[in-house]
Structure formats: structure tokens, C-alpha cells
Amino acid sequence: MTVVALVGTQWGDEGKGKITDVLASKADVVARYQGGNNAGHTVVVGDTTYKLHLIPSGILYEGTTCLIGNGVVVDPKVLCEEIAYLHQSGISTANLYVSEKAHLIMPYHRVLDQLEESQRTLKIGTTGRGIGPAYVDKFMRMGVRMLDLKSRESLERAIDQVLPFKNQLLQQVYDHPGFIREELVEEYLAYAETIVPLLADTSLVVHEARQAGKSILLEGAQGTLLDVDHGTYPFVTSSNPTAGGAAPGIGIGPNHINQVIGVVKSYTTRVGEGPFVSELNDATGDLIRERGREFGTTTGRPRRCGWFDAVLVRYAVRVNGLTGLAITLLDVLDALETIKVCVAYEYRGERLEQMPADLEVLKECKPIYQELPGWQVDTTKVQTFADLPLPAKEYLTFLAEQVGCPIQIVSVGPRRDQTMLLQEVF
Ligand code: IMP
């Protein structure tokens, strides 16, 4: 029995969907613990590309139990669409369960997300999916939960607790007409038909799986630098993607998590606003964007690209307690003659090895680079670490040394067979 948490170590989009998919082949249970459909996971199986936002990519394996934990905020419209999409693709969702405690994204959350963002002088660049406003209501204790979908009465009761406040806010502050109670109730009762049969005590499902000696993968969305506590606040999401978020987000004791694997791109990307020390606003950045197909799965926005930032990943190793790294998209660097790694920051003449908390400091930081030779060899068919070109091995070894964590997995393409397992996970 092994419980592994899989987290993003940068600003999201590290390739967690693919690594989850690879590990899910050996996992009995895959559980998402935070975020919502702001995430986007792309998984390539044979000639088919699957894009999922909410349902763990473990669903692509028959027999793997997939859970959406209580820490996730669920847009039921998106969940129903994803279930329909999987069914159309011939994939069963018989083993999908959703926590009855998970909070629902409501239409006013999406509208408020967009209106609030438009009013901010300091734009966060949210995905506009209603994620932040849904978490606000959760912590304000006025959220609508999955449990509330179980009957018309409970749904009406939950909506009545919150809608007058939302309508007042929308009408008086944003000059928006607001939402009609009956329309919301009918819309959500329609989703309930699909979703209520999937509701479960997902904490208990995980507990029983552990007791039966099963392998469990806890899947984080977004990344460490988007964590509301540990990320580049306020340019963050509204949940805890770090490994610590897995315990409350699923309902598992932190002492039951045996390994924490950090997924890390062989370079760095960021969507949305905020400082990015190793950003490349030049032809190399464009080359990485094109080769890495760095356009958002959820929003289609071009991602900002830059060199690998060891300061960020060193920090991610610390705040997540990483036990291993899964390095993704190594092949994107195949074309480069030389590759830089940001090993430290320079701030007003001072060398910083650790991530500063103050964004005003971070904004002024300049990257201190170490340049390494590229390999200029196609790595997409390489099957073992030993067969990688020497400069690629040296690059990976350098990254592991810089951040202080061993490499467990290397990925050289989107397909399942483009993955090297240096050390078994399950
Ligand atoms: P929100 O999560 O929609 O509130 O957006 C907050 C910030 O997190 C924005 O900068 C988004 O671009 C970023 N973000 C949210 N989800 C993801 C993701 O899955 N990948 C990358 N960035 C994300």
C-alpha cells in the first residue's frame, strides 16, 4: 500500500495530467484534492488526445477508481459535459465518485470572477471560471455543496442562504441584473440527475482502499507558485495545490502520504500576471513556446516561457517535502545549442538562493544563470536515462543537484511510451 501525492512545482501546466496518466496505470485510486476546471490536463493515448479539466486522468484506465475530493470546487455543468465527452469517446465513468462535501461553482461565481477581475487595477489574470468566488463562499460558509443537490428542498434552502447577497452585490456594485432563484434551481436539479448517483464519502473510499493495501495517487492541480499561501500572492489561485492541501482536500491523515512527487518542466512557464524572473521575451522564448505547444488547455492563452528557475523549484522541494521529481518536456530543449539555468537571484547587488516572499523584491530580482551545453539530438524516442545524450544527462543531474531532490521520472513527449521511470513509484 502506497499513497503518493503528485504536485506541480512551478506555475502549473507542468504536465501533471500526463504523469498522472502514467502512474495511474499502477494506481488503484486517483483522487483530485483542490482547484476546479481552471486546470486543464492533456493526455495522449495512441492517436487520441484527451483534454480533461475536472475528472482525474486515471479515468482512462478501466478499473481505476477516480475521485473528486471535497477540496475541489466543481462546476457541475463542466462535470456533466466531461462525463458526456468521455462516454462519447467510449470511456466508462462507472468508477467515478464525487465528494458529497465538495462545493459547487454557481453561475454568479463565474460572473463575479470576471467582473471583479475587470475592476482590479492589479490584474491577476484568472481563468474566469469562478474558482476564487466559489472558495470565497466556502470560507464565508455560504457555499452550495454537492449534498445540496440531493433534493429540491435542500437545493432551494442552500440557494436561499446565498442568492440574496449575491444579487445585491451584482446589482448594486456591478450593475448586473443578478440571477433568478427558480432558474438556478431548475438548472442545478438537471445536473443533479447525472451527479447525485456519483456522490460518495470520498475520504472513506480512500481509507478503505488504504486498509485493503491499494495504491493511491493524490493529484494536485495548478502548482506550488500558485498556492494561496506559498505562491506569488496575489497572483495565485484560491486553494492549496501544495502537498499539504492533499490531506484536508481528500480527508486523509498527512502521515499516510508516503511519497510526494513534484512535476517540473525542464524550463519554466507562467499563465497570467505576476513576476517571472527567468522569463524570455525573445526568439528563444518563442521557440520554447512553439516546441512545447505552450498555449493554455483551459483558456488557449499563450504561456509566458523562460529558463528553468532552480530557486523556484528548490522552494517547491521545501514547501512540499518532495521525495522525487518528474521532469517533463525535456525534448522541447532538443533544438537548443546552449541552455541556461537560473541558479540564484541578484537583488540590489545581493545574491539570493531562496525565494523572497515580497513580490516587490521578486520584481527587482535578476536571474543569475549558469550556462550548459545543449544536446541537439532528438530525445523523443529515448527509452532509458542511460541512452540520453550525455549533455542531457548532465543537464538533468545539474537540475537535481541544484534543487536538492532526486529525479524519479523523465518525460520526452506526450505519449505514455515517452516516459523513463528511473525509480519505481508504486
Ligand atoms: P484562477 O485559478 O482562475 O483564480 O486564476 C488565478 C491564477 O492562477 C491565474 O494566474 C491563472 O492563470 C492561474 N491558473 C489557474 N489554474 C491554472 C492552471 O491549471 N495552470 C496554470 N495557471 C493556472
CSV table of C-alpha atoms and ligand atoms in Angstrom, one decimal:
chain,number,residue,atom,x,y,z
A,1,MET,CA,0.0,0.0,0.0
A,2,THR,CA,1.5,3.3,-1.1
A,3,VAL,CA,-0.1,6.8,-1.1
A,4,VAL,CA,1.6,9.2,-3.4
A,5,ALA,CA,0.9,12.9,-3.8
A,6,LEU,CA,1.7,14.4,-7.2
A,7,VAL,CA,2.1,18.2,-7.2
A,8,GLY,CA,3.1,20.9,-9.6
A,9,THR,CA,6.4,22.6,-8.6
A,10,GLN,CA,6.1,25.7,-10.8
A,11,TRP,CA,3.2,27.9,-12.0
A,12,GLY,CA,1.0,25.0,-13.2
A,13,ASP,CA,0.9,23.3,-16.6
A,14,GLU,CA,3.9,21.1,-15.7
A,15,GLY,CA,2.5,18.1,-17.4
A,16,LYS,CA,0.7,16.6,-14.3
A,17,GLY,CA,-2.0,15.1,-16.5
A,18,LYS,CA,0.5,13.0,-18.4
A,19,ILE,CA,2.4,11.9,-15.3
A,20,THR,CA,-0.9,11.1,-13.5
A,21,ASP,CA,-1.9,9.0,-16.5
A,22,VAL,CA,1.4,7.1,-16.5
A,23,LEU,CA,1.2,6.5,-12.7
A,24,ALA,CA,-2.5,5.7,-12.9
A,25,SER,CA,-1.6,2.5,-14.8
A,26,LYS,CA,-0.4,1.2,-11.5
A,27,ALA,CA,-2.7,3.1,-9.1
A,28,ASP,CA,-6.0,1.6,-7.8
A,29,VAL,CA,-7.3,5.0,-6.8
A,30,VAL,CA,-6.6,8.5,-8.3
A,31,ALA,CA,-8.1,11.5,-6.3
A,32,ARG,CA,-8.1,15.2,-7.1
A,33,TYR,CA,-7.9,17.4,-4.0
A,34,GLN,CA,-8.2,21.0,-4.9
A,35,GLY,CA,-8.9,23.5,-7.7
A,36,GLY,CA,-11.5,23.1,-10.3
A,37,ASN,CA,-11.9,23.5,-14.0
A,38,ASN,CA,-9.3,26.2,-14.0
A,39,ALA,CA,-7.0,23.2,-14.5
A,40,GLY,CA,-6.5,21.5,-17.9
A,41,HIS,CA,-4.9,18.1,-18.4
A,42,THR,CA,-3.9,16.8,-21.8
A,43,VAL,CA,-3.3,13.1,-22.1
A,44,VAL,CA,-2.3,11.4,-25.4
A,45,VAL,CA,-3.3,7.7,-25.7
A,46,GLY,CA,-2.3,6.2,-29.1
A,47,ASP,CA,-3.7,8.6,-31.7
A,48,THR,CA,-6.2,10.2,-29.4
A,49,THR,CA,-5.7,13.3,-27.3
A,50,TYR,CA,-8.0,13.7,-24.3
A,51,LYS,CA,-8.4,17.1,-22.6
A,52,LEU,CA,-9.9,17.0,-19.1
A,53,HIS,CA,-10.4,19.8,-16.6
A,54,LEU,CA,-12.0,18.1,-13.6
A,55,ILE,CA,-12.1,14.4,-13.9
A,56,PRO,CA,-8.7,12.8,-12.9
A,57,SER,CA,-6.9,11.4,-16.0
A,58,GLY,CA,-6.9,8.0,-14.2
A,59,ILE,CA,-10.4,7.6,-15.7
A,60,LEU,CA,-8.7,6.5,-19.0
A,61,TYR,CA,-7.9,3.2,-17.3
A,62,GLU,CA,-10.7,0.7,-16.8
A,63,GLY,CA,-10.9,-0.3,-13.2
A,64,THR,CA,-9.1,2.7,-11.7
A,65,THR,CA,-11.3,4.4,-9.1
A,66,CYS,CA,-11.3,8.2,-9.7
A,67,LEU,CA,-12.3,10.6,-7.0
A,68,ILE,CA,-13.1,14.3,-7.0
A,69,GLY,CA,-12.3,15.2,-3.4
A,70,ASN,CA,-14.1,17.7,-1.0
A,71,GLY,CA,-11.4,20.3,-1.6
A,72,VAL,CA,-12.3,20.6,-5.3
A,73,VAL,CA,-14.8,23.3,-6.4
A,74,VAL,CA,-16.9,21.7,-9.0
A,75,ASP,CA,-18.7,23.4,-11.9
A,76,PRO,CA,-21.5,20.8,-12.4
A,77,LYS,CA,-22.1,21.9,-16.0
A,78,VAL,CA,-18.4,21.2,-16.8
A,79,LEU,CA,-18.6,17.9,-14.9
A,80,CYS,CA,-21.7,16.8,-16.9
A,81,GLU,CA,-20.1,17.8,-20.2
A,82,GLU,CA,-16.9,15.9,-19.3
A,83,ILE,CA,-18.8,12.8,-18.4
A,84,ALA,CA,-20.7,13.0,-21.8
A,85,TYR,CA,-17.4,13.6,-23.6
A,86,LEU,CA,-15.8,10.5,-22.1
A,87,HIS,CA,-18.9,8.4,-22.8
A,88,GLN,CA,-18.8,9.6,-26.5
A,89,SER,CA,-15.2,8.5,-26.6
A,90,GLY,CA,-16.2,5.1,-25.3
A,91,ILE,CA,-14.8,5.6,-21.8
A,92,SER,CA,-16.7,4.4,-18.8
A,93,THR,CA,-17.2,6.6,-15.8
A,94,ALA,CA,-18.6,3.7,-13.6
A,95,ASN,CA,-15.7,4.2,-11.2
A,96,LEU,CA,-16.0,7.9,-10.8
A,97,TYR,CA,-17.1,9.3,-7.4
A,98,VAL,CA,-17.5,12.9,-6.2
A,99,SER,CA,-17.3,14.0,-2.6
A,100,GLU,CA,-20.7,15.0,-1.2
A,101,LYS,CA,-18.8,17.8,0.6
A,102,ALA,CA,-17.3,19.4,-2.5
A,103,HIS,CA,-18.6,22.9,-3.2
A,104,LEU,CA,-20.4,23.9,-6.4
A,105,ILE,CA,-19.4,26.6,-8.7
A,106,MET,CA,-22.6,28.6,-9.4
A,107,PRO,CA,-23.2,30.9,-12.4
A,108,TYR,CA,-22.8,34.0,-10.1
A,109,HIS,CA,-19.3,32.8,-9.3
A,110,ARG,CA,-18.3,32.9,-12.9
A,111,VAL,CA,-19.8,36.3,-13.4
A,112,LEU,CA,-18.2,37.7,-10.3
A,113,ASP,CA,-14.8,36.3,-11.2
A,114,GLN,CA,-14.9,38.2,-14.5
A,115,LEU,CA,-16.4,41.4,-13.1
A,116,GLU,CA,-14.0,41.5,-10.1
A,117,GLU,CA,-11.1,40.9,-12.4
A,118,SER,CA,-12.2,43.7,-14.7
A,119,GLN,CA,-12.4,46.1,-11.8
A,120,ARG,CA,-8.9,45.3,-10.4
A,121,THR,CA,-6.1,47.7,-11.0
A,122,LEU,CA,-3.7,44.9,-10.3
A,123,LYS,CA,-5.0,42.1,-12.7
A,124,ILE,CA,-4.5,38.6,-11.6
A,125,GLY,CA,-5.3,37.1,-14.9
A,126,THR,CA,-7.7,34.5,-13.5
A,127,THR,CA,-9.2,31.8,-15.8
A,128,GLY,CA,-12.6,33.4,-15.3
A,129,ARG,CA,-14.1,30.0,-14.3
A,130,GLY,CA,-15.5,31.2,-10.9
A,131,ILE,CA,-12.9,29.4,-8.9
A,132,GLY,CA,-11.9,32.3,-6.5
A,133,PRO,CA,-15.5,33.4,-5.8
A,134,ALA,CA,-16.6,29.8,-5.1
A,135,TYR,CA,-13.8,29.4,-2.5
A,136,VAL,CA,-14.8,32.8,-1.0
A,137,ASP,CA,-18.3,31.4,-0.4
A,138,LYS,CA,-16.9,28.2,1.0
A,139,PHE,CA,-14.9,30.1,3.6
A,140,MET,CA,-17.8,32.6,4.2
A,141,ARG,CA,-19.8,29.5,5.0
A,142,MET,CA,-22.4,30.3,2.4
A,143,GLY,CA,-21.4,27.8,-0.3
A,144,VAL,CA,-23.7,25.3,-2.1
A,145,ARG,CA,-22.4,21.8,-1.7
A,146,MET,CA,-22.9,18.6,-3.6
A,147,LEU,CA,-25.0,17.3,-0.8
A,148,ASP,CA,-27.5,20.1,-1.5
A,149,LEU,CA,-28.2,18.6,-4.9
A,150,LYS,CA,-29.9,15.6,-3.3
A,151,SER,CA,-33.3,17.1,-3.1
A,152,ARG,CA,-35.2,20.2,-4.4
A,153,GLU,CA,-35.7,21.3,-0.8
A,154,SER,CA,-32.1,21.2,0.2
A,155,LEU,CA,-31.0,22.9,-3.0
A,156,GLU,CA,-33.6,25.7,-2.5
A,157,ARG,CA,-32.5,26.1,1.1
A,158,ALA,CA,-28.8,26.4,0.2
A,159,ILE,CA,-29.5,28.8,-2.7
A,160,ASP,CA,-31.8,30.9,-0.4
A,161,GLN,CA,-28.9,31.4,2.0
A,162,VAL,CA,-26.7,33.0,-0.5
A,163,LEU,CA,-28.5,34.3,-3.6
A,164,PRO,CA,-29.9,37.5,-2.0
A,165,PHE,CA,-26.4,38.5,-1.0
A,166,LYS,CA,-25.0,37.8,-4.5
A,167,ASN,CA,-27.9,39.6,-6.3
A,168,GLN,CA,-27.5,42.6,-4.0
A,169,LEU,CA,-23.7,42.7,-4.8
A,170,LEU,CA,-24.2,42.2,-8.5
A,171,GLN,CA,-27.0,44.7,-8.8
A,172,GLN,CA,-25.7,47.5,-6.5
A,173,VAL,CA,-21.9,47.2,-7.2
A,174,TYR,CA,-21.7,45.9,-10.7
A,175,ASP,CA,-25.0,47.0,-12.3
A,176,HIS,CA,-25.6,43.4,-13.3
A,177,PRO,CA,-29.3,42.1,-13.3
A,178,GLY,CA,-28.4,39.2,-11.0
A,179,PHE,CA,-29.9,35.6,-11.1
A,180,ILE,CA,-33.4,34.3,-10.8
A,181,ARG,CA,-33.8,31.7,-8.0
A,182,GLU,CA,-36.2,29.4,-9.9
A,183,GLU,CA,-33.9,29.3,-13.0
A,184,LEU,CA,-30.9,28.4,-10.8
A,185,VAL,CA,-32.8,25.7,-9.0
A,186,GLU,CA,-34.1,24.1,-12.3
A,187,GLU,CA,-30.6,24.3,-13.9
A,188,TYR,CA,-28.9,22.6,-11.0
A,189,LEU,CA,-31.6,20.0,-10.5
A,190,ALA,CA,-30.9,18.9,-14.1
A,191,TYR,CA,-27.2,18.4,-13.3
A,192,ALA,CA,-28.2,16.5,-10.1
A,193,GLU,CA,-29.7,13.7,-12.2
A,194,THR,CA,-26.2,12.9,-13.5
A,195,ILE,CA,-24.2,13.8,-10.4
A,196,VAL,CA,-26.1,12.6,-7.4
A,197,PRO,CA,-25.6,8.9,-8.3
A,198,LEU,CA,-21.8,9.6,-8.2
A,199,LEU,CA,-21.8,11.2,-4.7
A,200,ALA,CA,-19.8,9.4,-2.0
A,201,ASP,CA,-17.8,9.9,1.2
A,202,THR,CA,-14.5,10.0,-0.8
A,203,SER,CA,-12.5,10.1,2.4
A,204,LEU,CA,-13.9,6.8,3.3
A,205,VAL,CA,-13.2,5.4,-0.2
A,206,VAL,CA,-9.6,6.3,0.3
A,207,HIS,CA,-9.5,5.0,3.8
A,208,GLU,CA,-10.9,1.6,2.8
A,209,ALA,CA,-8.5,1.5,-0.2
A,210,ARG,CA,-5.6,2.0,2.2
A,211,GLN,CA,-6.8,-0.7,4.5
A,212,ALA,CA,-7.0,-3.0,1.6
A,213,GLY,CA,-3.4,-2.3,0.7
A,214,LYS,CA,-4.2,-0.5,-2.5
A,215,SER,CA,-2.1,2.1,-4.3
A,216,ILE,CA,-3.4,5.7,-4.2
A,217,LEU,CA,-2.5,8.7,-6.2
A,218,LEU,CA,-3.5,12.1,-4.9
A,219,GLU,CA,-3.5,14.5,-7.8
A,220,GLY,CA,-2.8,18.3,-7.3
A,221,ALA,CA,-3.9,20.9,-9.8
A,222,GLN,CA,-2.1,24.1,-10.6
A,223,GLY,CA,1.4,24.5,-9.0
A,224,THR,CA,3.3,25.5,-5.9
A,225,LEU,CA,3.8,29.1,-7.0
A,226,LEU,CA,0.0,29.4,-7.5
A,227,ASP,CA,-0.7,28.2,-3.9
A,228,VAL,CA,-2.7,30.8,-2.0
A,229,ASP,CA,-0.3,30.5,1.0
A,230,HIS,CA,3.1,29.7,-0.7
A,231,GLY,CA,2.7,31.2,-4.1
A,232,THR,CA,3.4,34.6,-5.6
A,233,TYR,CA,0.5,36.2,-3.8
A,234,PRO,CA,-1.8,37.9,-5.0
A,235,PHE,CA,-1.0,36.3,-8.4
A,236,VAL,CA,-2.2,32.9,-7.2
A,237,THR,CA,-5.2,30.6,-7.3
A,238,SER,CA,-7.5,30.4,-4.3
A,239,SER,CA,-6.6,26.9,-3.0
A,240,ASN,CA,-3.5,24.9,-1.8
A,241,PRO,CA,-2.0,23.0,-4.6
A,242,THR,CA,1.0,22.1,-2.4
A,243,ALA,CA,1.2,18.6,-0.9
A,244,GLY,CA,-0.2,19.8,2.4
A,245,GLY,CA,-3.5,20.6,0.7
A,246,ALA,CA,-4.0,16.9,-0.1
A,247,ALA,CA,-4.8,16.0,3.5
A,248,PRO,CA,-7.8,18.3,4.0
A,249,GLY,CA,-8.8,18.2,0.3
A,250,ILE,CA,-9.3,14.5,0.4
A,251,GLY,CA,-9.8,13.7,4.1
A,252,ILE,CA,-6.6,11.7,4.7
A,253,GLY,CA,-4.1,12.0,7.5
A,254,PRO,CA,-0.9,13.7,6.4
A,255,ASN,CA,1.1,10.8,8.0
A,256,HIS,CA,-0.5,8.4,5.5
A,257,ILE,CA,1.1,10.1,2.5
A,258,ASN,CA,4.3,8.1,1.7
A,259,GLN,CA,5.8,10.0,-1.2
A,260,VAL,CA,5.5,13.4,-2.7
A,261,ILE,CA,6.5,13.7,-6.4
A,262,GLY,CA,6.9,17.1,-7.9
A,263,VAL,CA,6.2,17.5,-11.6
A,264,VAL,CA,8.6,20.0,-13.1
A,265,LYS,CA,9.1,21.3,-16.6
A,266,SER,CA,12.7,21.3,-17.9
A,267,TYR,CA,12.1,25.1,-18.4
A,268,THR,CA,9.5,27.5,-16.8
A,269,THR,CA,6.2,28.8,-18.0
A,270,ARG,CA,3.5,31.0,-16.5
A,271,VAL,CA,0.0,32.0,-17.5
A,272,GLY,CA,-1.5,35.2,-16.2
A,273,GLU,CA,0.2,38.1,-14.5
A,274,GLY,CA,3.0,38.4,-11.9
A,275,PRO,CA,6.8,38.4,-11.7
A,276,PHE,CA,8.8,35.8,-13.6
A,277,VAL,CA,12.5,36.2,-13.1
A,278,SER,CA,13.8,33.8,-15.8
A,279,GLU,CA,11.2,34.9,-18.4
A,280,LEU,CA,12.5,35.1,-22.0
A,281,ASN,CA,10.9,37.8,-24.2
A,282,ASP,CA,13.0,36.8,-27.2
A,283,ALA,CA,13.3,34.3,-30.0
A,284,THR,CA,14.4,31.6,-27.6
A,285,GLY,CA,11.2,32.1,-25.6
A,286,ASP,CA,9.2,31.9,-28.8
A,287,LEU,CA,11.0,28.7,-29.8
A,288,ILE,CA,10.2,27.1,-26.5
A,289,ARG,CA,6.5,28.2,-26.7
A,290,GLU,CA,6.2,26.7,-30.2
A,291,ARG,CA,8.1,23.5,-29.5
A,292,GLY,CA,6.3,23.0,-26.2
A,293,ARG,CA,2.9,24.0,-27.6
A,294,GLU,CA,2.7,26.4,-24.7
A,295,PHE,CA,-0.9,27.6,-25.1
A,296,GLY,CA,-3.4,27.1,-22.2
A,297,THR,CA,-5.6,24.0,-22.3
A,298,THR,CA,-8.3,25.9,-20.5
A,299,THR,CA,-8.1,29.4,-21.9
A,300,GLY,CA,-5.9,29.0,-25.1
A,301,ARG,CA,-3.8,31.9,-23.8
A,302,PRO,CA,-0.1,31.8,-24.9
A,303,ARG,CA,2.0,30.9,-21.9
A,304,ARG,CA,5.0,33.1,-20.9
A,305,CYS,CA,8.2,31.0,-21.3
A,306,GLY,CA,11.6,31.1,-19.7
A,307,TRP,CA,14.6,29.2,-18.5
A,308,PHE,CA,14.5,26.6,-15.6
A,309,ASP,CA,14.4,28.5,-12.4
A,310,ALA,CA,16.2,26.4,-9.7
A,311,VAL,CA,15.3,29.0,-7.0
A,312,LEU,CA,11.6,28.3,-7.5
A,313,VAL,CA,11.9,24.5,-7.6
A,314,ARG,CA,14.3,24.5,-4.6
A,315,TYR,CA,11.5,26.3,-2.8
A,316,ALA,CA,8.9,23.8,-4.1
A,317,VAL,CA,11.1,20.9,-2.8
A,318,ARG,CA,11.0,22.5,0.6
A,319,VAL,CA,7.3,23.5,1.0
A,320,ASN,CA,6.0,20.2,-0.5
A,321,GLY,CA,8.6,17.9,1.1
A,322,LEU,CA,9.3,16.4,-2.3
A,323,THR,CA,10.7,12.9,-2.4
A,324,GLY,CA,11.2,12.8,-6.1
A,325,LEU,CA,11.0,14.8,-9.3
A,326,ALA,CA,9.2,14.0,-12.6
A,327,ILE,CA,10.9,16.1,-15.2
A,328,THR,CA,8.7,16.8,-18.2
A,329,LEU,CA,9.1,18.2,-21.7
A,330,LEU,CA,12.8,17.6,-21.9
A,331,ASP,CA,12.5,17.1,-25.6
A,332,VAL,CA,11.4,20.7,-26.0
A,333,LEU,CA,15.0,21.7,-25.3
A,334,ASP,CA,16.4,19.3,-28.0
A,335,ALA,CA,16.8,22.2,-30.5
A,336,LEU,CA,19.0,24.4,-28.4
A,337,GLU,CA,22.7,24.9,-28.7
A,338,THR,CA,23.1,26.1,-25.1
A,339,ILE,CA,20.7,26.1,-22.2
A,340,LYS,CA,20.6,28.4,-19.2
A,341,VAL,CA,19.5,27.6,-15.6
A,342,CYS,CA,18.7,30.3,-13.2
A,343,VAL,CA,20.6,29.1,-10.1
A,344,ALA,CA,20.1,32.2,-7.9
A,345,TYR,CA,18.7,35.8,-8.0
A,346,GLU,CA,20.5,39.0,-7.7
A,347,TYR,CA,18.7,41.7,-5.7
A,348,ARG,CA,20.4,45.1,-5.4
A,349,GLY,CA,23.8,43.5,-5.5
A,350,GLU,CA,23.0,40.7,-3.1
A,351,ARG,CA,22.8,37.0,-4.1
A,352,LEU,CA,19.6,35.2,-3.1
A,353,GLU,CA,19.4,31.4,-3.1
A,354,GLN,CA,15.9,31.3,-1.7
A,355,MET,CA,12.6,32.6,-2.9
A,356,PRO,CA,11.8,36.0,-1.4
A,357,ALA,CA,8.2,36.4,-0.1
A,358,ASP,CA,7.9,40.1,-1.0
A,359,LEU,CA,6.8,40.5,-4.7
A,360,GLU,CA,8.3,44.0,-4.7
A,361,VAL,CA,11.7,42.3,-4.1
A,362,LEU,CA,11.0,39.5,-6.6
A,363,LYS,CA,10.1,42.0,-9.3
A,364,GLU,CA,13.5,43.6,-9.0
A,365,CYS,CA,15.4,40.3,-8.9
A,366,LYS,CA,17.7,39.5,-11.8
A,367,PRO,CA,18.5,35.9,-12.8
A,368,ILE,CA,22.0,34.6,-12.2
A,369,TYR,CA,22.4,32.0,-14.9
A,370,GLN,CA,24.7,29.0,-15.4
A,371,GLU,CA,25.0,28.0,-19.0
A,372,LEU,CA,25.2,24.4,-20.0
A,373,PRO,CA,25.7,22.8,-23.4
A,374,GLY,CA,22.6,21.6,-25.3
A,375,TRP,CA,22.5,18.2,-27.0
A,376,GLN,CA,20.8,19.0,-30.3
A,377,VAL,CA,19.7,15.4,-30.7
A,378,ASP,CA,16.1,14.1,-30.9
A,379,THR,CA,15.3,12.6,-27.5
A,380,THR,CA,11.7,11.7,-28.2
A,381,LYS,CA,12.4,8.0,-28.8
A,382,VAL,CA,14.9,7.5,-25.9
A,383,GLN,CA,13.7,4.9,-23.5
A,384,THR,CA,16.2,4.9,-20.7
A,385,PHE,CA,18.2,7.5,-18.8
A,386,ALA,CA,21.4,5.8,-19.9
A,387,ASP,CA,20.5,6.3,-23.6
A,388,LEU,CA,20.0,10.0,-23.3
A,389,PRO,CA,22.8,12.2,-24.9
A,390,LEU,CA,25.5,13.0,-22.4
A,391,PRO,CA,24.7,16.8,-22.2
A,392,ALA,CA,21.0,15.9,-21.5
A,393,LYS,CA,22.1,13.6,-18.6
A,394,GLU,CA,24.4,16.3,-17.3
A,395,TYR,CA,21.6,18.9,-17.6
A,396,LEU,CA,19.2,16.7,-15.6
A,397,THR,CA,21.8,15.8,-13.0
A,398,PHE,CA,22.6,19.5,-12.6
A,399,LEU,CA,18.9,20.3,-12.0
A,400,ALA,CA,18.6,17.6,-9.4
A,401,GLU,CA,21.7,18.9,-7.6
A,402,GLN,CA,20.6,22.5,-7.7
A,403,VAL,CA,17.2,21.8,-6.2
A,404,GLY,CA,18.2,19.0,-3.8
A,405,CYS,CA,15.9,16.3,-4.9
A,406,PRO,CA,16.4,13.1,-6.9
A,407,ILE,CA,14.8,12.6,-10.3
A,408,GLN,CA,12.3,9.7,-10.5
A,409,ILE,CA,10.7,10.2,-13.9
A,410,VAL,CA,11.8,11.8,-17.1
A,411,SER,CA,9.3,12.5,-19.9
A,412,VAL,CA,10.3,13.2,-23.5
A,413,GLY,CA,6.9,13.5,-25.2
A,414,PRO,CA,3.2,13.5,-24.6
A,415,ARG,CA,2.7,9.7,-25.2
A,416,ARG,CA,2.7,7.1,-22.4
A,417,ASP,CA,5.7,5.3,-24.0
A,418,GLN,CA,7.8,8.5,-23.9
A,419,THR,CA,8.4,8.2,-20.2
A,420,MET,CA,11.5,6.9,-18.3
A,421,LEU,CA,11.0,5.6,-14.9
A,422,LEU,CA,14.3,5.9,-13.0
A,423,GLN,CA,12.8,4.7,-9.8
A,424,GLU,CA,9.6,2.8,-9.3
A,425,VAL,CA,6.7,4.8,-7.7
A,426,PHE,CA,4.2,2.0,-6.9
B,1,IMP,P1,-7.9,31.2,-11.0
B,1,IMP,O1,-7.4,29.9,-10.5
B,1,IMP,O2,-8.8,31.1,-12.2
B,1,IMP,O3,-8.5,32.1,-10.0
B,1,IMP,O4,-6.6,32.0,-11.6
B,1,IMP,C1,-5.6,32.5,-10.7
B,1,IMP,C2,-4.2,32.4,-11.4
B,1,IMP,O5,-3.9,31.0,-11.5
B,1,IMP,C3,-4.1,33.0,-12.8
B,1,IMP,O6,-2.8,33.5,-13.0
B,1,IMP,C4,-4.3,31.7,-13.7
B,1,IMP,O7,-3.7,31.9,-14.9
B,1,IMP,C5,-3.6,30.7,-12.8
B,1,IMP,N1,-4.0,29.3,-13.0
B,1,IMP,C6,-5.1,28.8,-12.6
B,1,IMP,N2,-5.2,27.5,-13.0
B,1,IMP,C7,-4.1,27.2,-13.7
B,1,IMP,C8,-3.6,26.1,-14.3
B,1,IMP,O8,-4.2,25.0,-14.3
B,1,IMP,N3,-2.4,26.2,-14.9
B,1,IMP,C9,-1.7,27.4,-15.0
B,1,IMP,N4,-2.2,28.5,-14.4
B,1,IMP,C10,-3.3,28.4,-13.7
